[in-house]
XYZ file of C-alpha atoms in Angstrom:
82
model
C 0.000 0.000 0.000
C 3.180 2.063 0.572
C 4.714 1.402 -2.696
C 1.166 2.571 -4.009
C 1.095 6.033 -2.578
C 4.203 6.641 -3.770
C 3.958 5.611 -7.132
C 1.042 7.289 -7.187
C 2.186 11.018 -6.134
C 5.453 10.294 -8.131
C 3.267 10.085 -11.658
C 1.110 13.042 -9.694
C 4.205 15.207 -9.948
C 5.347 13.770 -13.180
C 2.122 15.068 -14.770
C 2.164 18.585 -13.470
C 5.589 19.265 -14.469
C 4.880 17.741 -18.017
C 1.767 20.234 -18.149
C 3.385 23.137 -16.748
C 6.109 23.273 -19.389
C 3.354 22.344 -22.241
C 1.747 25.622 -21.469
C 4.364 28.110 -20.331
C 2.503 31.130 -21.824
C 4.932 32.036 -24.576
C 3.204 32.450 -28.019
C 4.300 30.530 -30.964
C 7.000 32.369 -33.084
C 7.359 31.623 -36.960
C 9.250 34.467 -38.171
C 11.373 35.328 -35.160
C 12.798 38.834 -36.625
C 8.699 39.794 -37.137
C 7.287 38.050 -33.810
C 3.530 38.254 -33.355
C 1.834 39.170 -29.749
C -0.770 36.579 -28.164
C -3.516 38.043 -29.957
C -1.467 38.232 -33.412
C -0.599 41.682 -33.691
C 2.818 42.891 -34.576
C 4.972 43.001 -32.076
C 8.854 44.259 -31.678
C 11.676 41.637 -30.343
C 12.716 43.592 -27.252
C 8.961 44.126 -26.592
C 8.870 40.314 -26.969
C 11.047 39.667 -25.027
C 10.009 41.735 -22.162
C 6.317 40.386 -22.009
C 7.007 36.741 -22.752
C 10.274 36.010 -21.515
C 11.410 37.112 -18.546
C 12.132 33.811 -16.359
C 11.790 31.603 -19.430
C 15.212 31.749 -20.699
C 15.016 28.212 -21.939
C 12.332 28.858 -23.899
C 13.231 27.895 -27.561
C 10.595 30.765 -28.922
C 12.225 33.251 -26.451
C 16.354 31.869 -27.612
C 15.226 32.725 -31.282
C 13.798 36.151 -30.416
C 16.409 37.119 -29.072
C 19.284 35.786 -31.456
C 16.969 37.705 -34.167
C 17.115 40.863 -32.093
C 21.121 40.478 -31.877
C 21.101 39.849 -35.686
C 18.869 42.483 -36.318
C 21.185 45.261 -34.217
C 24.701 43.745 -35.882
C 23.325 45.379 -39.525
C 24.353 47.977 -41.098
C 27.395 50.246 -41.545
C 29.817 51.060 -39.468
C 29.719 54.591 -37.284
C 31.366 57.849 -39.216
C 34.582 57.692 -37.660
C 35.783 54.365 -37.673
């Protein structure tokens, strides 16, 4: 009977965790340098970023925000001057 309660709260946990991470409340990203809001409205990366994933930083929607936002800020010319 032991063995039973334990097994039992074990899959108990098991299930919760699986859940939890299923929903993490982090919208779906296809393009991540044009990322869409929760209701599907334009949204920019930092904004993102700031709404989504704070806490979440193993988020795979959230690691290719961000990468886009670094991309994104590495374009262009160099300053006058150098």
């Amino acid at each position: 009977m032991n063995v039973m309660k334990k097994l039992f709260l074990f899959l108990l946990i098991a299930v919760t965790v699986l859940l939890s991470a299923c929903n993490d409340g982090v919208p779906k990203v296809k393009d991540p340098h044009n990322p869409l809001d929760a209701d599907g409205k334009p949204i920019s990366g930092s904004k993102f970023i700031d709404k989504y994933c704070l806490g979440k930083i193993t988020n795979e929607d959230c690691i290719r925000v961000q990468k886009a936002i670094s991309a994104d800020s590495s374009k262009g010319g160099l300053p006058k001057g150098w």
